[in-house]
PDB file of C-alpha atoms in Angstrom:
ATOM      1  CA  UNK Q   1      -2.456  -1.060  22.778  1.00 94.00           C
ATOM      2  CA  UNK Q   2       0.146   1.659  23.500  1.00 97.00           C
ATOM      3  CA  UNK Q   3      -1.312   5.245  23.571  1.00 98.00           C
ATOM      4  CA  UNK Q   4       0.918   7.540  21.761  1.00 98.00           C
ATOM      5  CA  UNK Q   5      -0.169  11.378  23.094  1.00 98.00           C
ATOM      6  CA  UNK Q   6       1.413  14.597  21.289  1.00 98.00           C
ATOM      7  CA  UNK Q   7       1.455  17.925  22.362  1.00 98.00           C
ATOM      8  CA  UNK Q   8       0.655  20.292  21.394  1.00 98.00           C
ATOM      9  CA  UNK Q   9      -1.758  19.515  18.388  1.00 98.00           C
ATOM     10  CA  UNK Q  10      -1.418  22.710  16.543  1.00 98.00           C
ATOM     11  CA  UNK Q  11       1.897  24.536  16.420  1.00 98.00           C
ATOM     12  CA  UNK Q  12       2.060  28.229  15.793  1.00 98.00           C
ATOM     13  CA  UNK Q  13       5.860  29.505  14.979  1.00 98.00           C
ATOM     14  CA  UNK Q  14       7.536  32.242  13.580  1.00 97.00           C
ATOM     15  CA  UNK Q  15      10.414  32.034  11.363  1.00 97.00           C
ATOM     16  CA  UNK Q  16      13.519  31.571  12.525  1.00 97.00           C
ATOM     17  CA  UNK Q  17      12.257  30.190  15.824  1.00 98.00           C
ATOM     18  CA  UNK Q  18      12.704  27.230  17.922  1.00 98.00           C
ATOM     19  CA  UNK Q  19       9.679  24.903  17.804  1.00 98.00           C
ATOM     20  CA  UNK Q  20       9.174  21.407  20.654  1.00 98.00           C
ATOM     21  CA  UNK Q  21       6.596  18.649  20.020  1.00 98.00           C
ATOM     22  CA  UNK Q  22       5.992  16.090  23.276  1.00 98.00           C
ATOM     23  CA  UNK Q  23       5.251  12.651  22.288  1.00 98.00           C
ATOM     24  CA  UNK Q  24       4.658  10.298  25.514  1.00 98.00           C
ATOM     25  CA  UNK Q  25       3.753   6.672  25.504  1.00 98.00           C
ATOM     26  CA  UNK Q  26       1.282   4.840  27.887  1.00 98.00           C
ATOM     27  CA  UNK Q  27       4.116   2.298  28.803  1.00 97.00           C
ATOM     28  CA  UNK Q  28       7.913   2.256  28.390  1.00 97.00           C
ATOM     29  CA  UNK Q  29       9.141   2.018  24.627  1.00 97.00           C
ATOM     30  CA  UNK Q  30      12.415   0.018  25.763  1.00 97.00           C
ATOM     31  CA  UNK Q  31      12.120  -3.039  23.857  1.00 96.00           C
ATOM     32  CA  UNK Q  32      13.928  -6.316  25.124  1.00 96.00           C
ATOM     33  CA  UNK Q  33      17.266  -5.707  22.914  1.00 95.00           C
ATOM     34  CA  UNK Q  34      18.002  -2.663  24.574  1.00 96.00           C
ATOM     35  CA  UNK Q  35      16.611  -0.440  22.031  1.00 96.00           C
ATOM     36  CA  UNK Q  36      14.180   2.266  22.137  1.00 98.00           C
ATOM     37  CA  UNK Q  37      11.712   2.307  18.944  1.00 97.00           C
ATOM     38  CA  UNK Q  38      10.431   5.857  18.986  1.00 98.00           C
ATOM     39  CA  UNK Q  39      10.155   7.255  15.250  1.00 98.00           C
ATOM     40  CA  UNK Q  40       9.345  10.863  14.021  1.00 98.00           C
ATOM     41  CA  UNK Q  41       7.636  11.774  10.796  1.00 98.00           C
ATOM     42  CA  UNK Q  42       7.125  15.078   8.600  1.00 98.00           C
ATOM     43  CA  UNK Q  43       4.080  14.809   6.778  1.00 98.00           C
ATOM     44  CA  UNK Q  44       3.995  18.222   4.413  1.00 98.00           C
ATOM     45  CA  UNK Q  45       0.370  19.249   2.644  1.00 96.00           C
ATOM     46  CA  UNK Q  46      -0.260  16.781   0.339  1.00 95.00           C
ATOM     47  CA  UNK Q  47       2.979  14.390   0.187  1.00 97.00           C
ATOM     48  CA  UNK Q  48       3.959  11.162   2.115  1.00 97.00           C
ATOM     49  CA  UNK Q  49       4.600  10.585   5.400  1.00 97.00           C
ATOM     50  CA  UNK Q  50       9.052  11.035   5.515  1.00 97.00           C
ATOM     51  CA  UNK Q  51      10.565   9.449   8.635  1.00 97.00           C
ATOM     52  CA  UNK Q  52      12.918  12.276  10.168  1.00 98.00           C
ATOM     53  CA  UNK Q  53      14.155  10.655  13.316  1.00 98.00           C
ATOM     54  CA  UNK Q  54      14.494   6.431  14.366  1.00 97.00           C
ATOM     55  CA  UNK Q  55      15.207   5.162  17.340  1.00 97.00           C
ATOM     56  CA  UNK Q  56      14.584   8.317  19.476  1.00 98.00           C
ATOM     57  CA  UNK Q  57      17.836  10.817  18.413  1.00 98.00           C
ATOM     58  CA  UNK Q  58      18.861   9.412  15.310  1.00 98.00           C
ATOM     59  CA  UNK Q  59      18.659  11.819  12.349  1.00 98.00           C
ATOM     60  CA  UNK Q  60      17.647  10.278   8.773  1.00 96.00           C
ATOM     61  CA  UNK Q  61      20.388  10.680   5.479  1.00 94.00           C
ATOM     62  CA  UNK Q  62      19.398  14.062   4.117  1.00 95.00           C
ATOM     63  CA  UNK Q  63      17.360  16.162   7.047  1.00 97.00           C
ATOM     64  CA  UNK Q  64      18.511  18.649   8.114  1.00 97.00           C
ATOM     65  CA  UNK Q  65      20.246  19.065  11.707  1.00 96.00           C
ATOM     66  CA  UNK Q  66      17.804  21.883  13.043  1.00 98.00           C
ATOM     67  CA  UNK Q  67      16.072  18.568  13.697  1.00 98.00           C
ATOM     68  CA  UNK Q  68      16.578  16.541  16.669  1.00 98.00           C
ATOM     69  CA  UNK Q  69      15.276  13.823  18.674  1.00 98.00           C
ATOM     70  CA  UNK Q  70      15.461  12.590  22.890  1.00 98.00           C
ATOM     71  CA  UNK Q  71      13.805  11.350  25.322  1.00 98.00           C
ATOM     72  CA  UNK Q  72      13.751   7.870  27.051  1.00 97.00           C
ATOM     73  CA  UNK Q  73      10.954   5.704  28.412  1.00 96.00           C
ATOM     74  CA  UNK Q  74       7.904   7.206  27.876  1.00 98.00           C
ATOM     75  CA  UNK Q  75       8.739  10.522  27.416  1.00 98.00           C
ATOM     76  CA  UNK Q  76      10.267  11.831  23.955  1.00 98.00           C
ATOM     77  CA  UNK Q  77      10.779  15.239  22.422  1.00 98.00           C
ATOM     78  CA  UNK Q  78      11.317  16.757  18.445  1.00 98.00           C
ATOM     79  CA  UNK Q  79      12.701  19.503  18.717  1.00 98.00           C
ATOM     80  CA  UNK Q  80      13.626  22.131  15.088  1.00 98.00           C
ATOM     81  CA  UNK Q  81      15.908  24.848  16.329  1.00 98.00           C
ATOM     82  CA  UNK Q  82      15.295  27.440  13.808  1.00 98.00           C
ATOM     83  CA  UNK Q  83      11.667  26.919  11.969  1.00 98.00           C
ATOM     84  CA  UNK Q  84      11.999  27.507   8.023  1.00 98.00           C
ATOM     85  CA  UNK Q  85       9.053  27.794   5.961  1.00 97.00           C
ATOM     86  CA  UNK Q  86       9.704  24.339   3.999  1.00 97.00           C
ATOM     87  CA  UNK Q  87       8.962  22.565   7.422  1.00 98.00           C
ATOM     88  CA  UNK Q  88       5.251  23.885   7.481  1.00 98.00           C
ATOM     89  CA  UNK Q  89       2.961  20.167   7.883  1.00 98.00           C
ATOM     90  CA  UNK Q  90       1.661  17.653  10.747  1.00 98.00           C
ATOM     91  CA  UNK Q  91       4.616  15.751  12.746  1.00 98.00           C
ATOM     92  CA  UNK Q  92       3.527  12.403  14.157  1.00 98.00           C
ATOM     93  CA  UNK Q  93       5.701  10.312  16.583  1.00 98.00           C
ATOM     94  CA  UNK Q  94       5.354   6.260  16.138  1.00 98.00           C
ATOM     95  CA  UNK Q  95       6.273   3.887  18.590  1.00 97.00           C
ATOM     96  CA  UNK Q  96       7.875   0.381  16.895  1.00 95.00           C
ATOM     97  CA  UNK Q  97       8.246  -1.387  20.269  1.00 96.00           C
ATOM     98  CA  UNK Q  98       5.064  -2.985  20.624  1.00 95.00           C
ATOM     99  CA  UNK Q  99       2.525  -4.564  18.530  1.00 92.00           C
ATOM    100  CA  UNK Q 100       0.610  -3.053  16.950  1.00 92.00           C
ATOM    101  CA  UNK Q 101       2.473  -0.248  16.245  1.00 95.00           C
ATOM    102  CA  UNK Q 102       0.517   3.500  16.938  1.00 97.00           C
ATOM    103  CA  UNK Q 103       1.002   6.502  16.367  1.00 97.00           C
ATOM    104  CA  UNK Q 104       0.138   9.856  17.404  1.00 98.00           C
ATOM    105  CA  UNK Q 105      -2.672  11.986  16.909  1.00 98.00           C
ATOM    106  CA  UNK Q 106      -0.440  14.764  14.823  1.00 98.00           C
ATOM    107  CA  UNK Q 107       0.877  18.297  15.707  1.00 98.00           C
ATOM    108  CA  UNK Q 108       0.209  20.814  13.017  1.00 98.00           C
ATOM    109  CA  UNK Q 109       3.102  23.391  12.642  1.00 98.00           C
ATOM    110  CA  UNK Q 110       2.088  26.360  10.925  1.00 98.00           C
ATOM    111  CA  UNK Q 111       3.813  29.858  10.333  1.00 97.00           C
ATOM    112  CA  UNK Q 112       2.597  32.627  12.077  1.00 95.00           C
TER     113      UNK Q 112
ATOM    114  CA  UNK U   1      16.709   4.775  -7.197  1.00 94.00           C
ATOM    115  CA  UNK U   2      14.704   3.241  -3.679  1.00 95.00           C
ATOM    116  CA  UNK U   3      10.391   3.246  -4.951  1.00 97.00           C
ATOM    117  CA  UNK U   4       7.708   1.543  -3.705  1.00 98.00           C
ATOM    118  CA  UNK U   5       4.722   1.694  -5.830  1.00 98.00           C
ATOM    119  CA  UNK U   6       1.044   1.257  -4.657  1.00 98.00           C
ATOM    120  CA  UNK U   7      -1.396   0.137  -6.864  1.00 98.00           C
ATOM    121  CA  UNK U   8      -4.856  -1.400  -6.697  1.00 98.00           C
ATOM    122  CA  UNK U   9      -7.218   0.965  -4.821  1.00 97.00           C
ATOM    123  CA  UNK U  10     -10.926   2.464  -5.985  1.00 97.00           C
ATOM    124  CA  UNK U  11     -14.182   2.456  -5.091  1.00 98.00           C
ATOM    125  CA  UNK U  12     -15.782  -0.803  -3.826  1.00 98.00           C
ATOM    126  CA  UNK U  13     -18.619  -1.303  -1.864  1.00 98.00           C
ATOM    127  CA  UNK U  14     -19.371  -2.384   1.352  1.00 98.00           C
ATOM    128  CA  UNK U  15     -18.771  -5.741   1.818  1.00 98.00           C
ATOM    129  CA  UNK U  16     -16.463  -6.200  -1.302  1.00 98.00           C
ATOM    130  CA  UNK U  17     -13.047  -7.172  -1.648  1.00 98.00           C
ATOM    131  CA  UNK U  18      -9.708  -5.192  -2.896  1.00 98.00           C
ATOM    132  CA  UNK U  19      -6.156  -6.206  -3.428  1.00 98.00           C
ATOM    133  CA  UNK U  20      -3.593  -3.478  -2.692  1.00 98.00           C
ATOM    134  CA  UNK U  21      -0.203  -4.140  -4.938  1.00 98.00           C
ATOM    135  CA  UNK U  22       3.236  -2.283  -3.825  1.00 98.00           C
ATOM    136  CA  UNK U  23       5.915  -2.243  -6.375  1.00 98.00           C
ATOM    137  CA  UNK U  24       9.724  -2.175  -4.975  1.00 98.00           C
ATOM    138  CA  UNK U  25      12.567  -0.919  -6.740  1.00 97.00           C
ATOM    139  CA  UNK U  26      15.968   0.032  -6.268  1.00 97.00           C
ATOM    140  CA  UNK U  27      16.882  -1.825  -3.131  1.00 96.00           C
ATOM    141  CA  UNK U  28      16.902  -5.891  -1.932  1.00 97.00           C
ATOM    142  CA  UNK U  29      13.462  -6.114  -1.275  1.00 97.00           C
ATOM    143  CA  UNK U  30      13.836  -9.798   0.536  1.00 97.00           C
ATOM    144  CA  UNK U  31      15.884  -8.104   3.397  1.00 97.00           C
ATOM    145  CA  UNK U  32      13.162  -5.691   4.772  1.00 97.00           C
ATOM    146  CA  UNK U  33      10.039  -5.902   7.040  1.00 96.00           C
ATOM    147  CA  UNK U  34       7.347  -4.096   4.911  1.00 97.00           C
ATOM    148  CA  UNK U  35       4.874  -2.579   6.258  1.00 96.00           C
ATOM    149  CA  UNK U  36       0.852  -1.118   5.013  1.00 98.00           C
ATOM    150  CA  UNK U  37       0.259   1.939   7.003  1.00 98.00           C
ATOM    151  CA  UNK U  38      -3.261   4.119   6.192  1.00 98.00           C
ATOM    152  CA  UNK U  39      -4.649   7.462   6.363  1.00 98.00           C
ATOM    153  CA  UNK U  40      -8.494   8.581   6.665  1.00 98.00           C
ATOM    154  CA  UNK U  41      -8.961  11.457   4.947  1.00 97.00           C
ATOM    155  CA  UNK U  42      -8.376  14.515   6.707  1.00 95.00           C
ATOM    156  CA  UNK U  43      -7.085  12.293   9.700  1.00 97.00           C
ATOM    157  CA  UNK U  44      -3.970  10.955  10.732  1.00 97.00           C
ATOM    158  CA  UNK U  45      -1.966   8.239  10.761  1.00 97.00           C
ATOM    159  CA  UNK U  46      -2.890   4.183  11.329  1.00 97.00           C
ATOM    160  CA  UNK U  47      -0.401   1.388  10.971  1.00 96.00           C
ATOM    161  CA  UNK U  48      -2.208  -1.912   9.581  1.00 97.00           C
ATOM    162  CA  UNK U  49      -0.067  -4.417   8.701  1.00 97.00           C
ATOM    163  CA  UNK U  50       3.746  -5.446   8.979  1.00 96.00           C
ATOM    164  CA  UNK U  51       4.863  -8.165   7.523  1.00 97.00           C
ATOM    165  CA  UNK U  52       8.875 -10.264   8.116  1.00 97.00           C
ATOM    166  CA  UNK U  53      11.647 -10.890   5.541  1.00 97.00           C
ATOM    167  CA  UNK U  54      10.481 -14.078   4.521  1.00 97.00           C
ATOM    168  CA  UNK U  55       6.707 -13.551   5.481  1.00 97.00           C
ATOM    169  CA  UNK U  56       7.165 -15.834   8.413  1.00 97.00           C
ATOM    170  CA  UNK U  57       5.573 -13.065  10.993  1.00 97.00           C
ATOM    171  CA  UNK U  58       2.818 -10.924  10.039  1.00 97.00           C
ATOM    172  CA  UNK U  59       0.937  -8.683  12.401  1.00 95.00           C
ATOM    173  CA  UNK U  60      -1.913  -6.673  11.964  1.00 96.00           C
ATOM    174  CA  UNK U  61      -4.048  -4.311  13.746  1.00 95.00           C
ATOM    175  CA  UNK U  62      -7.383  -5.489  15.459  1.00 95.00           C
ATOM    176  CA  UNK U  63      -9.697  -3.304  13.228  1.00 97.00           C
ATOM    177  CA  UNK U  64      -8.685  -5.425  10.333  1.00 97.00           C
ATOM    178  CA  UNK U  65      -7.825  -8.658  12.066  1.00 97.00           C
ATOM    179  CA  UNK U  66      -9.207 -12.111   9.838  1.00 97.00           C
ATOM    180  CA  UNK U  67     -10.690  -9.408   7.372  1.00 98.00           C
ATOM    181  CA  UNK U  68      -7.291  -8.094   5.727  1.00 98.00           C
ATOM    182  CA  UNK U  69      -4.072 -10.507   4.872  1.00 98.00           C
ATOM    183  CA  UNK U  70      -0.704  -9.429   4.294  1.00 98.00           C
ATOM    184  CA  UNK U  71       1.878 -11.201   2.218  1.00 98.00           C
ATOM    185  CA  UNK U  72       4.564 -11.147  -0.588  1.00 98.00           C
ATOM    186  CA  UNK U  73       6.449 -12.358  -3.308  1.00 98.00           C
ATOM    187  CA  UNK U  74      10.134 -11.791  -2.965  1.00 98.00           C
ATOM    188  CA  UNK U  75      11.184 -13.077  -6.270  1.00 98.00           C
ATOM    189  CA  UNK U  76       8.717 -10.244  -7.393  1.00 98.00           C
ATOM    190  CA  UNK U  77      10.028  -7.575  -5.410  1.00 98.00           C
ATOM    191  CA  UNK U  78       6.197  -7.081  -4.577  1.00 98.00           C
ATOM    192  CA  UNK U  79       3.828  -6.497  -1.187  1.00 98.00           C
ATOM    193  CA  UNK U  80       0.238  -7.249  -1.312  1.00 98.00           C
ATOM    194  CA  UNK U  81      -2.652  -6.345   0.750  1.00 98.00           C
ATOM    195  CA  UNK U  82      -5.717  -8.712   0.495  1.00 98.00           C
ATOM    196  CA  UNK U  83      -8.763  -6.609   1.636  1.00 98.00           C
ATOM    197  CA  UNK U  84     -11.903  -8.499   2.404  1.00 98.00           C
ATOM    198  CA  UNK U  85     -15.554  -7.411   4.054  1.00 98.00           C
ATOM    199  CA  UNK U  86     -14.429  -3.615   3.568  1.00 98.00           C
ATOM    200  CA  UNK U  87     -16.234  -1.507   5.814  1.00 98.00           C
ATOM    201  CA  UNK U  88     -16.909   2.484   5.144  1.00 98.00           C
ATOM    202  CA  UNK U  89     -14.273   2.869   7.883  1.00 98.00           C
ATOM    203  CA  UNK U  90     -11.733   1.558   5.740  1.00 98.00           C
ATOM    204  CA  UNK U  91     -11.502   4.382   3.097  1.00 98.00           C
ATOM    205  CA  UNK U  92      -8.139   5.697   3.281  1.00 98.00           C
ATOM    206  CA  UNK U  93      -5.185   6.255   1.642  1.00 98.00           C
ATOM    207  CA  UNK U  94      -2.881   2.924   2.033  1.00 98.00           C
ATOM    208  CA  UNK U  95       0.476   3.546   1.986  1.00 98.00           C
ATOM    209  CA  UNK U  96       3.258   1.030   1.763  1.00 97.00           C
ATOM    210  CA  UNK U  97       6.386   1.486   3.618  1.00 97.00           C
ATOM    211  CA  UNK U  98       9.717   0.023   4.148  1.00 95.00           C
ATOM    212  CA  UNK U  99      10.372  -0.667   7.560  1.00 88.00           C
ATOM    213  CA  UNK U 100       9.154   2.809   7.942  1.00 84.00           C
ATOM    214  CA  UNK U 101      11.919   4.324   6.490  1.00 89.00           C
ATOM    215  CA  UNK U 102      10.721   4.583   2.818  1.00 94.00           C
ATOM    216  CA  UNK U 103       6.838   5.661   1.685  1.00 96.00           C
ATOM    217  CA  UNK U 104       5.447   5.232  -1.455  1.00 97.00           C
ATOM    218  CA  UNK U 105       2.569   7.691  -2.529  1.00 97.00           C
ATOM    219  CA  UNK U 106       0.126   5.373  -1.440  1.00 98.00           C
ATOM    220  CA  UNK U 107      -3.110   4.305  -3.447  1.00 98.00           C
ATOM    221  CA  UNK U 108      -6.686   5.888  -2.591  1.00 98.00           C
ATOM    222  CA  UNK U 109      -9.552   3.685  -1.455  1.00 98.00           C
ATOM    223  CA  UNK U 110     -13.117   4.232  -1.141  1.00 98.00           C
ATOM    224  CA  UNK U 111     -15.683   2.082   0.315  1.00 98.00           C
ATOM    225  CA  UNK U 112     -19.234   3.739  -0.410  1.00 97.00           C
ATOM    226  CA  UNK U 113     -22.544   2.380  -1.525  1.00 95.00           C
TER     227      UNK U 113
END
């Protein structure tokens, strides 16, 4: 199965800073049609996993653009450019590529 | 308005037998891979099953493999989960997804003598 390693697992930020979660894979998430199937969710304190980013970069309808996605291969970042208080929760990255499909462990961002 | 709709979960014992329900709404359910994804409490994330448009292509984790089936009913607009020989391990909340993309709020289950 494909190991899916974050980092850090626990987040401290301040408001109105940037904040950068690593997600790498234990082989290449390039599937055979070209695509990469690296997925981002925001899980907030006691609601449903929300998928935030597909496909590596691509933003879903409605979040906000101090999110954003990249990486290639094995190697994939989230990165939230300015930290609001609404974004407080565990992010976990999800590869599609390969069956099954794993995700990460989690990384808790909190406020500091 | 896009829903899905988990039903079916409780206590059961070990050894028994559930059958998750997921309720779709608000899109065309027959053109999606859906998905069962669950969460331990107080852990994280574990995809179990995934199942294709038609439910020619279903694929499951090992944990659960020849214990759990997937399937659907397109005419329906519903996803099942078919939980058999439940194990303590298996207490989670089961979540059904579309494709990923859309979560319902997922339906509690407890396996506990």
């Amino acid at each position: 199965d494909v190991v899916m390693t974050q980092s850090p697992l626990s987040l401290p930020v301040t408001l109105g800073q940037p904040a950068s979660i690593s997600c790498r894979s234990s082989q290449s998430l390039v599937y055979s049609d070209g695509n990469t199937y690296l997925i981002w969710f925001q899980q907030r304190p006691g609601q449903s996993p929300r998928r935030l980013i597909y496909n590596v970069s691509n933003r879903d309808s409605g979040v906000p653009d101090r999110f954003s996605g990249s990486g290639s291969g094995t190697d994939f970042t989230l990165k939230i450019s300015r930290v609001e208080a609404e974004d407080v929760g565990v992010y976990y990255c999800m590869q599609g590529t390969h069956w099954p499909h794993t995700f990460g462990q989690g990384t808790k961002l909190e406020i500091k | 308005e896009v829903q899905l709709v988990e039903s079916g979960g409780g206590l059961v014992q070990p050894g028994g037998s559930l059958r998750l329900s997921c309720a779709a709404s608000g899109f065309t359910f027959s053109s999606y891979w859906m998905s069962w994804v669950r969460q331990a409490p107080g852990k994280g994330l574990e995809w179990v099953a995934n199942i294709k448009q038609d439910g020619s292509e279903k694929y499951y984790v090992d944990s659960v493999k020849g214990r759990f089936t997937i399937s659907r009913d397109n005419a329906k607009n519903s996803l099942f989960l078919q939980m058999n020989s439940l194990r303590v391990e298996d207490t989670a909340v089961y979540y059904c997804a579309r494709e990923v993309g859309i979560w319902g709020q997922g339906t509690l289950v407890t396996v506990s003598s």
